[in-house]
Amino acid sequence: MKTTEPFLQLLTQQLSYWRRWYRLLRRKRKLLKDTSYRRELTTAIFKNVILFVSKSNHKGERQKQERALKSMANSAKTQGSICTLACNWIHGKRYFVILAIAIISLTGVIGNKLYNQTQIQIGNPAPQTIRAPYTDSIEDKKKTDAERRAASKSFIPVLMIDAQINQKIDEDLQQLLDDGNEIRAIAGVFPFFDTTVLSRTSQLYLRSCSEPEWQAVIVALKNHRNQHQKITQRTAASLAAPNQVLPKYNFQNTEVGSDETKPGDFSQNTDFTQAIKELEAYQLTNSDKSFSSLIAQISQARQKYTQATAKLLQLESVSPETIYEESLLLDLSDREWENTQLGIHRSAERILTQGIPHGLPQNIIQDAVSLQIQTFVPQDAEPLASKVLLAVLQPNLQKDEEKTREKAQKAAAGVSPVMVNVRQGEAIVKQGEQISAWDFEVLQHYHLIRRQIKWVELVKLGCIITVAIGIFIWVERHINCQLRQRDRLLVLLLALSVPGVIVMGLPYTTWSALGLLLGSFYGPTLGLTVVGLLSPILAIGLDMSKVALLAGVGGGILGSCIAQRLRSREELALLGVAIALTQGGIYLIVKVLIGQAFGSTWYIVLREAGLFASSGFVWSVIALGLSPYLERLFDLVTPIRLAELANPNRPLLKRLATETPGTFQHTLFVATLAEAAAKQLGCNVELVRAGALYHDIGKMHDPLGFIENQMGGPNKHDTEIKDPWKSAEIIKKHVSEGLVMARKHLLPTAIQAFIPEHQGTMLIAYFYHQAQQMAQEDPNLTVNEADFRYDGPIPQSRETGIVMLADACEAALRSLEVSGKRPVPLKGSKVGAKTVEGEKERSPKDVSIEQALTMLNNILRARWQDNQLVDSGLTREEMSQIAQIFVDVWQQFNHKRIAYPKLKASSTARNS
């Protein structure tokens, strides 16, 4: 025990010192940054452990160790005091520190191209003659690229068949054939009679000949019949009885009426002569009835043929480019037409399979069509098939971009680099000569190009940024927007995101997120200011497309102007869509105005417009996702977050409604009064409502200590405590406990401010007067007014001031609403209201509006005279306006109702 006692004592001392030192460093946030401290501490601990583990009890060693520890402690104190002073100085000058950080960071990011600029540039004269330090072969990249481009363009592009064009050709071809089928269906079956009796040529002639020719045919057949009958009669007369009646030929279906018809002479027409002979032969070998049926069939075929030709004329009038002619279409037999259709389809399929490239001469296509239809189409139908195919065929080969690109890359990769030999001592560029691109490559190869930082340009850019920041500060102060240092830091980070993304090589930068977040957090004025100041700086400092800059700025302006008006995440999401359409639309419109959206590059413009629209939407989604985290990290309140905090399903509000129902009803009425006043005075209504709902959450620490939660039960201040000092502490504790609860549930600082400021430094009058009465009875008691006042602070904003006034007037208005008793004007009483003894109670309808207004004016005047509102920004004139608003709200809650008539006792008895 004796040997371990010194070890334990010294180890305890060292651990105590280490613990004090650790707390000091942790408080100053130097523990993880200053490695020398940790190294020194680790060495000392290790040294002491080794000494005592080895049981070295030498007195001198212990003295050295103690001296080392004292020296170490003094050093830590000295260094700690220096760090403390430095931290305090930085904290006091944090405004200027953030300003310097803003200027340096913005200048550094936007002016990144000025860091590594060359002294020698293409097109400038050489400051001196520069020679090659050694012999080497250098690639001429310009010539190499030219040869590779030539190689990639010299080969034939890879073609592919376009299935959509083939489908369209098939559809057009089928439509033409359907039209032909429709016309042939009108014309009827062909041949319409047995070709062994009446040849196909004769049928063609009889069906299509003119009306005079047909009349001539009928007359010729009738004459032939008459002659044949005379001969027959003469022959029969000699053989038959004289009284025998001969049969007569029936021409009912013919178009000739009498023997007096004298048609023209068509005997020179071979088709006419042949048709007459075949019909006369049929007439001689068949009965009159059969011959009459044949004539009827010919007449019917002629009618259908006439209708078909009329249909053809109709198609020609609709589409002058019709390919059908009656001599080609209607002269084919049904079997020939079927074979023709099948042959056309096969020919088209083979031609399209081989492919038709663009620019192919028409005569080559005609030769290919003729070659194909000779195989598949009947000879008589070849002209018709050729016309049909030539009408629908079109180039169906298109360039296969992917395979063509691969082939071009392979061709370009096969080109060897063009190397140029440069000898040692050879002059690369002479003094005064203009530096070419090749000279610059050679100098860069030999590392003879000196690079430097453009300090003058950086300073100019820094001055421009400083002026822009000065304008931002001026706007901030003139719109009465009180930004904290963390707010300025957030604005700086959001502003840096725009040039930061551009510097990384992405043109689709964060304009939409910048406008949406700044507009949502700080309002449209600051958002527009940042976007408006940042855009010309980027145009000056960065090499970027002015059209892209204009499109991005348009999206940022839209987000800044509208974001703070929205009250839900869904509306913000729709705003993201609007920003996307705005960015894409502006890009497209500007490109159209400057004439770059026409010609061969129109699809590139459309693609870029789509990409800008997509980037606006994507950055808006990212901003929506980051918004809740930024709100918590930088302690921000937005309308959407305030609406979420005012949701009665929030944990604290649910507890308040469950554990302190009276306080919750009081809170709701205070929120209603304060919200109406804030809306009338132009304050932040959402902040006032949320702050009013949370201002009394501290009462949950002791619900029965407040009269609104006692539900008519005994008052613990009168029955249990009976000590005004302890009662005042309980009342005051609802502020401190409320702050503890608010911090535990991570409520924003703006909401936490309502908890102490709604009471300010008011006097808890009821218990203060009770303590004075006790002091009068007991001279040994001393009453200190500070013991009965809240710790404050007094309201620091118009919003907290309005909630203070609403909280003060709520109890008085509720006393008129519930009890009808005139409250004793005890200043600041939070326990309850007493009635004046001996006075008759009055119902709410007996209290006039003037009396209620007078009572509220007295309460507000008491707050004003107690200097509770000197820092709130509320004016004396607004006190009367607020009192009137509170009375109007109270009057809405106590509106008149219909007075129902009472039934007489006698009538009631009779009815019963």
Short mmCIF file of C-alpha atoms in Angstrom, two decimals, residues 151-160 357-358 397-408:
data_model
loop_
_atom_site.label_atom_id
_atom_site.label_comp_id
_atom_site.label_asym_id
_atom_site.label_seq_id
_atom_site.Cartn_x
_atom_site.Cartn_y
_atom_site.Cartn_z
CA ALA A 151 -9.45 9.36 -92.75
CA SER A 152 -12.69 9.29 -90.77
CA LYS A 153 -14.52 11.11 -93.58
CA SER A 154 -13.01 9.26 -96.53
CA PHE A 155 -14.74 5.91 -96.02
CA ILE A 156 -18.26 5.06 -97.17
CA PRO A 157 -20.76 5.38 -94.31
CA VAL A 158 -22.51 2.29 -93.03
CA LEU A 159 -26.12 2.14 -94.18
CA MET A 160 -29.09 0.39 -92.65
CA PRO A 357 -29.97 4.72 -101.16
CA HIS A 358 -30.52 8.45 -101.33
CA LEU A 397 -31.47 3.31 -96.56
CA GLN A 398 -30.25 5.59 -93.80
CA LYS A 399 -26.91 6.14 -92.18
CA ASP A 400 -26.13 3.88 -89.19
CA GLU A 401 -24.62 6.52 -86.92
CA GLU A 402 -23.20 4.16 -84.31
CA LYS A 403 -21.51 1.76 -86.72
CA THR A 404 -20.36 4.66 -88.89
CA ARG A 405 -18.83 6.33 -85.86
CA GLU A 406 -17.10 3.10 -84.85
CA LYS A 407 -15.76 2.68 -88.34
CA ALA A 408 -14.58 6.30 -88.40
#
